[in-house]
CSV table of C-alpha atoms and ligand atoms in Angstrom, one decimal:
chain,number,residue,atom,x,y,z
A,536,MET,CA,189.5,224.4,128.8
A,537,GLU,CA,192.4,221.8,128.6
A,538,VAL,CA,195.8,222.3,130.3
A,539,GLU,CA,198.7,219.9,130.3
A,540,GLN,CA,200.9,220.3,133.4
A,541,GLN,CA,203.8,217.9,134.0
A,542,ASN,CA,202.0,214.6,134.1
A,543,LEU,CA,198.6,216.0,134.8
A,544,ASN,CA,195.9,216.7,132.2
A,545,ILE,CA,193.3,219.1,133.4
A,546,GLN,CA,190.0,219.5,131.6
A,547,THR,CA,187.7,222.0,133.2
A,548,THR,CA,183.9,222.1,132.9
A,549,GLN,CA,181.9,224.6,130.7
A,550,ASN,CA,178.9,224.0,132.9
A,551,SER,CA,179.7,224.7,136.5
A,552,ARG,CA,177.0,223.7,139.0
A,553,LEU,CA,178.2,226.2,141.6
A,554,SER,CA,175.3,228.6,141.2
A,555,GLU,CA,172.7,225.8,141.8
A,556,ILE,CA,173.9,225.0,145.3
A,557,ASP,CA,171.8,225.9,148.3
A,558,TRP,CA,174.7,226.8,150.7
A,559,GLU,CA,172.6,227.0,153.8
A,560,ASN,CA,171.3,223.5,153.4
A,561,LEU,CA,174.2,221.3,152.5
A,562,LEU,CA,173.1,217.7,152.7
A,563,PHE,CA,176.1,215.6,153.8
A,564,GLY,CA,177.6,213.6,151.0
A,565,LYS,CA,174.9,214.4,148.3
A,566,ILE,CA,176.4,217.4,146.6
A,567,PHE,CA,179.5,216.9,144.4
A,568,SER,CA,181.8,219.6,143.3
A,569,ASP,CA,182.4,220.3,139.6
A,570,HIS,CA,185.6,218.2,139.1
A,571,MET,CA,187.3,214.9,140.0
A,572,PHE,CA,190.8,213.5,139.9
A,573,CYS,CA,191.6,210.1,138.4
A,574,MET,CA,194.6,208.0,137.7
A,575,GLU,CA,195.2,204.4,136.7
A,576,TYR,CA,197.7,201.8,137.8
A,577,VAL,CA,198.9,199.7,134.9
A,578,ASN,CA,202.1,197.7,134.5
A,579,GLY,CA,203.3,198.5,138.0
A,580,GLU,CA,202.9,202.3,137.8
A,581,TRP,CA,200.5,205.1,138.3
A,582,THR,CA,199.6,206.7,134.9
A,583,LYS,CA,197.1,208.9,133.1
A,584,GLN,CA,196.7,211.5,135.9
A,585,LYS,CA,193.8,213.7,135.0
A,586,ILE,CA,191.3,216.2,136.4
A,587,THR,CA,187.9,216.1,134.5
A,588,PRO,CA,184.4,217.3,135.1
A,589,TYR,CA,182.6,215.2,137.7
A,590,GLU,CA,180.8,212.5,135.7
A,591,ASN,CA,179.7,208.9,135.7
A,592,ILE,CA,182.3,206.2,135.0
A,593,SER,CA,182.0,203.2,132.8
A,594,LEU,CA,183.2,199.8,134.0
A,595,SER,CA,183.1,196.2,133.0
A,596,PRO,CA,180.5,194.1,134.9
A,597,ALA,CA,183.4,191.8,135.8
A,598,THR,CA,185.3,194.6,137.5
A,599,SER,CA,186.9,192.7,140.4
A,600,ALA,CA,186.3,195.3,143.1
A,601,ILE,CA,182.6,194.9,142.7
A,602,HIS,CA,182.7,191.1,143.3
A,603,TYR,CA,185.6,190.6,145.7
A,604,GLY,CA,185.8,194.0,147.5
A,605,GLN,CA,189.4,195.0,146.8
A,606,SER,CA,188.7,198.7,147.5
A,607,CYS,CA,189.7,201.2,150.1
A,608,PHE,CA,189.2,204.9,150.8
A,609,GLU,CA,190.0,208.0,152.9
A,610,GLY,CA,188.0,210.8,154.3
A,611,MET,CA,189.3,214.2,155.1
A,612,LYS,CA,188.4,217.9,154.9
A,613,ALA,CA,189.5,221.2,153.5
A,614,HIS,CA,188.6,224.5,155.2
A,615,ARG,CA,188.5,228.1,154.2
A,616,ASN,CA,190.5,230.1,156.8
A,617,GLU,CA,189.7,233.6,158.0
A,618,LYS,CA,192.0,235.0,155.3
A,619,GLY,CA,190.0,233.2,152.6
A,620,GLU,CA,192.8,230.7,151.9
A,621,VAL,CA,192.1,227.0,151.5
A,622,VAL,CA,193.8,224.7,154.0
A,623,LEU,CA,194.0,220.9,154.4
A,624,PHE,CA,194.1,219.3,157.8
A,625,ARG,CA,196.9,216.7,158.3
A,626,PRO,CA,196.7,215.4,154.7
A,627,TYR,CA,200.0,213.5,155.0
A,628,ASP,CA,198.5,211.5,157.8
A,629,ASN,CA,195.7,210.5,155.5
A,630,ALA,CA,198.2,209.6,152.7
A,631,LYS,CA,200.1,207.3,155.2
A,632,ARG,CA,196.9,205.6,156.4
A,633,PHE,CA,195.7,205.2,152.8
A,634,ASN,CA,198.8,203.2,152.1
A,635,GLN,CA,198.4,201.1,155.2
A,636,SER,CA,194.9,200.2,154.0
A,637,ALA,CA,196.2,199.5,150.5
A,638,ILE,CA,198.9,197.1,151.7
A,639,ARG,CA,196.4,195.2,153.8
A,640,MET,CA,194.1,194.9,150.8
A,641,CYS,CA,197.0,193.7,148.6
A,642,MET,CA,196.8,196.9,146.5
A,643,PRO,CA,199.5,199.2,145.3
A,644,THR,CA,200.6,202.2,147.4
A,645,ILE,CA,200.7,205.8,146.2
A,646,ALA,CA,203.7,208.1,147.0
A,647,GLU,CA,202.5,210.5,149.7
A,648,ASP,CA,203.5,213.5,147.6
A,649,LEU,CA,201.5,212.2,144.7
A,650,PHE,CA,198.5,211.7,146.9
A,651,VAL,CA,198.7,215.1,148.5
A,652,ASN,CA,199.4,216.8,145.2
A,653,ALA,CA,196.3,215.2,143.6
A,654,LEU,CA,194.2,216.8,146.3
A,655,LYS,CA,195.9,220.1,146.0
A,656,GLU,CA,195.5,220.3,142.2
A,657,LEU,CA,191.8,219.2,142.5
A,658,LEU,CA,191.2,221.9,145.1
A,659,LYS,CA,192.9,224.6,143.1
A,660,VAL,CA,190.4,223.9,140.2
A,661,ASP,CA,187.4,223.6,142.6
A,662,HIS,CA,188.5,226.2,145.2
A,663,ASN,CA,185.2,228.0,144.9
A,664,TRP,CA,183.5,224.9,146.3
A,665,VAL,CA,185.2,225.3,149.7
A,666,PRO,CA,182.4,226.9,151.7
A,667,LYS,CA,182.8,230.4,153.0
A,668,ASN,CA,180.6,229.7,156.1
A,669,PRO,CA,183.1,228.9,158.9
A,670,SER,CA,181.0,226.0,160.2
A,671,HIS,CA,181.0,224.3,156.8
A,672,SER,CA,183.8,222.6,154.9
A,673,LEU,CA,184.8,220.6,151.9
A,674,TYR,CA,184.8,216.8,152.5
A,675,ILE,CA,187.4,215.0,150.4
A,676,ARG,CA,187.0,211.4,149.3
A,677,PRO,CA,190.1,209.7,147.9
A,678,PHE,CA,189.5,206.1,147.0
A,679,MET,CA,191.0,203.2,145.0
A,680,PHE,CA,189.5,200.0,143.6
A,681,ALA,CA,190.6,197.0,141.6
A,682,THR,CA,189.7,197.2,137.9
A,683,ASP,CA,190.7,193.9,136.3
A,684,PRO,CA,187.7,192.5,134.4
A,685,TYR,CA,188.3,189.0,135.8
A,686,VAL,CA,186.2,186.5,137.6
A,687,GLY,CA,188.5,184.7,140.0
A,688,ILE,CA,190.1,185.5,143.3
A,689,ARG,CA,193.5,187.0,143.0
A,690,PRO,CA,194.9,190.5,143.5
A,691,SER,CA,194.0,192.7,140.5
A,692,GLU,CA,196.8,193.9,138.2
A,693,SER,CA,195.1,197.2,137.4
A,694,TYR,CA,193.6,199.8,139.8
A,695,ARG,CA,191.9,203.2,139.6
A,696,PHE,CA,192.5,205.9,142.1
A,697,MET,CA,190.0,208.8,142.2
A,698,VAL,CA,189.2,211.8,144.3
A,699,PHE,CA,186.0,213.8,144.5
A,700,THR,CA,184.8,216.4,147.0
A,701,CYS,CA,181.5,217.4,148.6
A,702,PRO,CA,180.7,220.7,150.3
A,703,VAL,CA,179.3,219.8,153.7
A,704,GLY,CA,177.6,221.2,156.8
A,705,SER,CA,177.4,219.6,160.2
A,706,TYR,CA,177.0,215.8,160.4
A,707,TYR,CA,174.9,215.3,163.6
A,708,SER,CA,172.8,218.2,164.8
A,709,GLU,CA,172.3,216.8,168.3
A,710,PRO,CA,174.2,214.6,170.9
A,711,ILE,CA,173.7,211.0,169.9
A,712,PRO,CA,172.2,208.1,171.8
A,713,VAL,CA,174.4,205.0,171.4
A,714,LYS,CA,174.3,201.3,172.3
A,715,ILE,CA,177.2,199.0,173.3
A,716,GLU,CA,177.1,196.1,170.9
A,717,THR,CA,177.7,192.6,172.3
A,718,THR,CA,176.4,190.3,169.7
A,719,TYR,CA,177.8,191.4,166.3
A,720,THR,CA,181.4,192.2,165.6
A,721,ARG,CA,183.1,194.8,163.4
A,722,ALA,CA,186.6,193.6,163.4
A,723,ALA,CA,188.6,190.7,164.7
A,724,SER,CA,192.2,190.5,165.6
A,725,GLY,CA,194.2,189.6,162.4
A,726,GLY,CA,191.4,191.1,160.3
A,727,THR,CA,191.0,194.4,158.4
A,728,GLY,CA,189.5,196.6,161.1
A,729,TYR,CA,192.4,199.1,161.0
A,730,ALA,CA,192.1,199.6,157.3
A,731,LYS,CA,189.5,201.9,155.6
A,732,ALA,CA,188.5,198.9,153.5
A,733,ALA,CA,185.1,199.2,151.8
A,734,GLY,CA,183.8,195.8,153.0
A,735,ASN,CA,184.2,196.7,156.7
A,736,TYR,CA,181.5,199.3,156.3
A,737,ALA,CA,179.1,196.9,154.5
A,738,ALA,CA,179.5,194.3,157.2
A,739,ALA,CA,178.6,196.9,159.9
A,740,LEU,CA,175.3,198.0,158.2
A,741,TYR,CA,173.0,195.3,159.5
A,742,PRO,CA,173.9,195.5,163.2
A,743,ALA,CA,173.7,199.3,162.9
A,744,LYS,CA,170.3,199.1,161.3
A,745,LEU,CA,169.0,196.9,164.1
A,746,ALA,CA,170.3,199.5,166.6
A,747,GLN,CA,168.7,202.3,164.7
A,748,ASP,CA,165.4,200.4,164.7
A,749,GLU,CA,165.7,200.5,168.5
A,750,GLY,CA,166.3,204.3,168.5
A,751,TYR,CA,170.1,204.5,168.7
A,752,LYS,CA,172.1,206.6,166.3
A,753,GLN,CA,175.4,204.6,166.5
A,754,LEU,CA,176.9,201.4,168.0
A,755,ILE,CA,179.9,201.2,170.2
A,756,TRP,CA,181.7,198.0,169.1
A,757,THR,CA,183.4,195.7,171.5
A,758,ASP,CA,186.1,193.2,170.9
A,759,ALA,CA,185.2,190.1,168.9
A,760,LYS,CA,186.5,187.6,171.3
A,761,GLU,CA,184.8,188.4,174.6
A,762,HIS,CA,182.8,191.6,174.0
A,763,LYS,CA,184.5,192.8,177.1
A,764,TYR,CA,186.5,195.8,175.8
A,765,ILE,CA,185.2,199.0,174.2
A,766,GLU,CA,186.5,199.5,170.6
A,767,GLU,CA,185.0,202.3,168.6
A,768,ALA,CA,181.9,203.6,166.9
A,769,GLY,CA,180.9,203.2,163.3
A,770,THR,CA,183.1,205.9,161.7
A,771,MET,CA,184.4,207.5,164.9
A,772,ASN,CA,186.8,206.6,167.7
A,773,VAL,CA,185.3,206.9,171.2
A,774,MET,CA,186.6,208.9,174.0
A,775,PHE,CA,185.5,209.4,177.6
A,776,VAL,CA,186.3,211.7,180.4
A,777,MET,CA,186.4,209.7,183.6
A,778,ASP,CA,187.7,211.1,187.0
A,779,GLY,CA,188.8,214.1,185.0
A,780,LYS,CA,191.1,212.0,182.8
A,781,LEU,CA,190.8,211.6,179.0
A,782,VAL,CA,190.4,207.8,178.4
A,783,THR,CA,190.3,206.2,175.0
A,784,PRO,CA,190.9,202.7,173.7
A,785,LEU,CA,194.5,202.1,172.5
A,786,VAL,CA,194.4,201.6,168.7
A,787,SER,CA,195.2,198.1,167.5
A,788,ASP,CA,194.5,196.1,164.4
A,789,THR,CA,190.8,196.1,165.2
A,790,ILE,CA,190.5,199.8,165.7
A,791,LEU,CA,191.0,202.5,163.1
A,792,ASP,CA,193.7,204.9,163.9
A,793,GLY,CA,191.7,208.1,163.6
A,794,ILE,CA,193.4,211.4,162.9
A,795,THR,CA,190.8,213.3,164.9
A,796,ARG,CA,191.5,211.0,167.8
A,797,ARG,CA,195.2,211.5,167.5
A,798,SER,CA,194.7,215.3,167.3
A,799,VAL,CA,192.5,215.3,170.4
A,800,VAL,CA,195.0,213.3,172.4
A,801,ASP,CA,197.8,215.7,171.3
A,802,ILE,CA,195.8,218.7,172.3
A,803,ALA,CA,194.9,217.2,175.7
A,804,ASN,CA,198.5,216.4,176.4
A,805,ASP,CA,199.5,219.9,175.4
A,806,TRP,CA,196.9,221.3,177.8
A,807,GLY,CA,198.4,219.2,180.6
A,808,MET,CA,195.3,217.0,180.9
A,809,GLN,CA,195.9,213.4,182.0
A,810,VAL,CA,195.5,211.1,179.1
A,811,GLU,CA,195.1,207.3,179.1
A,812,CYS,CA,195.3,205.4,175.8
A,813,ARG,CA,194.7,201.8,177.0
A,814,LYS,CA,192.3,198.9,176.9
A,815,VAL,CA,188.9,200.1,178.3
A,816,GLU,CA,186.6,197.6,179.8
A,817,VAL,CA,182.9,197.9,179.2
A,818,ALA,CA,182.4,197.2,183.0
A,819,GLU,CA,184.6,200.1,183.9
A,820,VAL,CA,182.5,202.5,181.7
A,821,ILE,CA,179.3,201.1,183.1
A,822,ASN,CA,180.6,201.5,186.7
A,823,ALA,CA,181.7,205.1,186.0
A,824,LEU,CA,178.3,205.8,184.5
A,825,LYS,CA,176.6,204.4,187.7
A,826,ASN,CA,178.7,206.4,190.1
A,827,ASN,CA,178.8,209.6,188.0
A,828,THR,CA,182.6,209.6,187.6
A,829,LEU,CA,182.1,209.5,183.8
A,830,THR,CA,181.3,213.1,182.9
A,831,GLU,CA,181.8,213.1,179.1
A,832,ALA,CA,181.6,210.7,176.2
A,833,PHE,CA,182.1,211.6,172.6
A,834,GLY,CA,183.0,210.3,169.2
A,835,ALA,CA,185.9,211.7,167.3
A,836,GLY,CA,186.1,211.5,163.5
A,837,THR,CA,186.5,213.7,160.4
A,838,ALA,CA,182.9,213.9,159.4
A,839,ALA,CA,181.5,215.1,162.8
A,840,THR,CA,184.9,216.2,164.3
A,841,ILE,CA,183.5,215.8,167.9
A,842,ALA,CA,180.1,214.1,168.3
A,843,PRO,CA,178.8,214.3,171.9
A,844,ILE,CA,177.1,211.2,173.2
A,845,SER,CA,173.8,211.7,175.1
A,846,SER,CA,173.3,208.2,176.4
A,847,ILE,CA,174.9,204.8,176.4
A,848,ALA,CA,172.7,201.7,176.5
A,849,PHE,CA,174.1,198.3,177.7
A,850,GLY,CA,171.9,195.3,178.0
A,851,ASN,CA,168.5,196.5,179.3
A,852,ASP,CA,169.9,199.6,180.9
A,853,ASN,CA,170.3,203.1,179.4
A,854,TYR,CA,172.6,205.6,181.1
A,855,MET,CA,172.3,209.3,180.5
A,856,ILE,CA,175.4,211.5,180.1
A,857,PRO,CA,175.4,215.1,181.5
A,858,PRO,CA,174.6,217.6,178.7
A,859,SER,CA,177.5,219.5,177.1
A,860,SER,CA,178.6,222.7,178.7
A,861,GLN,CA,181.2,225.3,177.9
A,862,ASN,CA,183.7,224.0,180.5
A,863,HIS,CA,183.6,220.4,179.2
A,864,PHE,CA,186.8,219.2,177.6
A,865,HIS,CA,185.0,218.0,174.4
A,866,VAL,CA,183.4,221.4,173.9
A,867,LYS,CA,186.8,223.2,174.4
A,868,VAL,CA,188.6,220.9,172.1
A,869,LEU,CA,186.0,221.2,169.4
A,870,ASN,CA,186.2,225.0,169.6
A,871,TYR,CA,190.0,224.8,169.5
A,872,LEU,CA,190.0,222.4,166.5
A,873,ASN,CA,187.6,224.7,164.6
A,874,ASP,CA,189.7,227.8,165.5
A,875,TYR,CA,192.8,225.9,164.4
A,876,LYS,CA,191.4,225.0,161.0
A,877,LEU,CA,190.2,228.5,160.5
A,878,GLY,CA,193.6,230.0,161.3
A,879,ARG,CA,192.4,231.8,164.4
A,880,VAL,CA,195.1,230.2,166.5
A,881,GLU,CA,198.7,229.4,165.8
A,882,ASP,CA,199.5,226.2,163.8
A,883,LYS,CA,201.7,225.0,166.6
A,884,PHE,CA,201.5,221.3,165.7
A,885,ASN,CA,202.2,221.9,162.0
A,886,TRP,CA,199.0,220.3,160.9
A,887,LEU,CA,197.9,222.7,158.2
A,888,VAL,CA,198.9,222.4,154.5
A,889,HIS,CA,197.9,225.3,152.3
A,890,ILE,CA,196.9,224.5,148.7
B,922,PLP,C1,187.5,207.1,159.4
B,922,PLP,C2,187.2,206.3,160.6
B,922,PLP,C3,187.4,206.8,161.9
B,922,PLP,C4,187.9,208.3,162.2
B,922,PLP,O1,189.1,208.6,161.6
B,922,PLP,P1,189.5,210.1,161.3
B,922,PLP,O2,190.8,210.1,160.6
B,922,PLP,O3,189.4,210.8,162.5
B,922,PLP,O4,188.4,210.6,160.3
B,922,PLP,C5,187.2,206.0,163.0
B,922,PLP,N1,186.7,204.8,162.9
B,922,PLP,C6,186.5,204.2,161.7
B,922,PLP,C7,186.0,202.8,161.6
B,922,PLP,C8,186.7,205.0,160.5
B,922,PLP,O5,186.4,204.5,159.3
């Protein structure tokens, strides 16, 4: 079926794959919903907005994004609330951050309303792909890349913006063992660490693989200059409860400004908990682990929401963290965030956008 709506052309599929999905075993990032959104940047404006069946795309081998990495993305989720409605969690925050990434990568920005509308229209077409199981959700991947077929380093003149979605279950099934990285670096001051730029993640693969070979699930990055301060994990911000206070590194140009982190900080403040967003020294965390004043450590990010950390390795030592229990802050905040997205509690922060 083909519909023309303002500037958006919608072609829906005749062969939905919905009935083939094993909803109880959703492999993260491997199942793609029926449709995708696409638009093209030419002559200084976004054109040719369309929703089509999810399909392969054809590109010139000289496509500049493939060679020089002018590419950035976002990651967010839609949930089906208790009334059966589909809601997006803080999508304007993702739109803003997408534009910050785009500016840093010398790419065009997208009006926030255009960005959010693209998601809404796509989700309207694929609303049946938003899982009914309250612990599952629809992961949304908006992304943009340079499309000039040109060998030479300069900002591309043409770009493509696309969105596809994946129904997903939980990301980590268990608390994760992590290692504090003091050799390799994810981001340096003045660099691109705060942007969701494709190349950042490629550069992190090798150190992460070395850590995985040693049995760790994730790295905790430290600052590039002295390896003295805690930064963040691979795709999550890190947070600690020390002396009953929520402590997390202050975001900077080397730390991605996570929306989950921001939400957890807002909730902690609202609950009257003491919150410290500041530089966090590795030595402080190690001392707190040694004298048992560190009671919780967790990652915060869209994919996992809250990922409890089971142990932190530093040098030759490995420190265990007490197992999660119902009165821990990270367990309460995870339950609250889940209830929030499912519409079981009031939307007091105005974070939800209905499609
Ligand atoms: C996406 C991401 C996060 C988490 O951000 P959210 O908005 O909470 O998903 C943290 N660190 C890095 C490096 C990321 O790419």
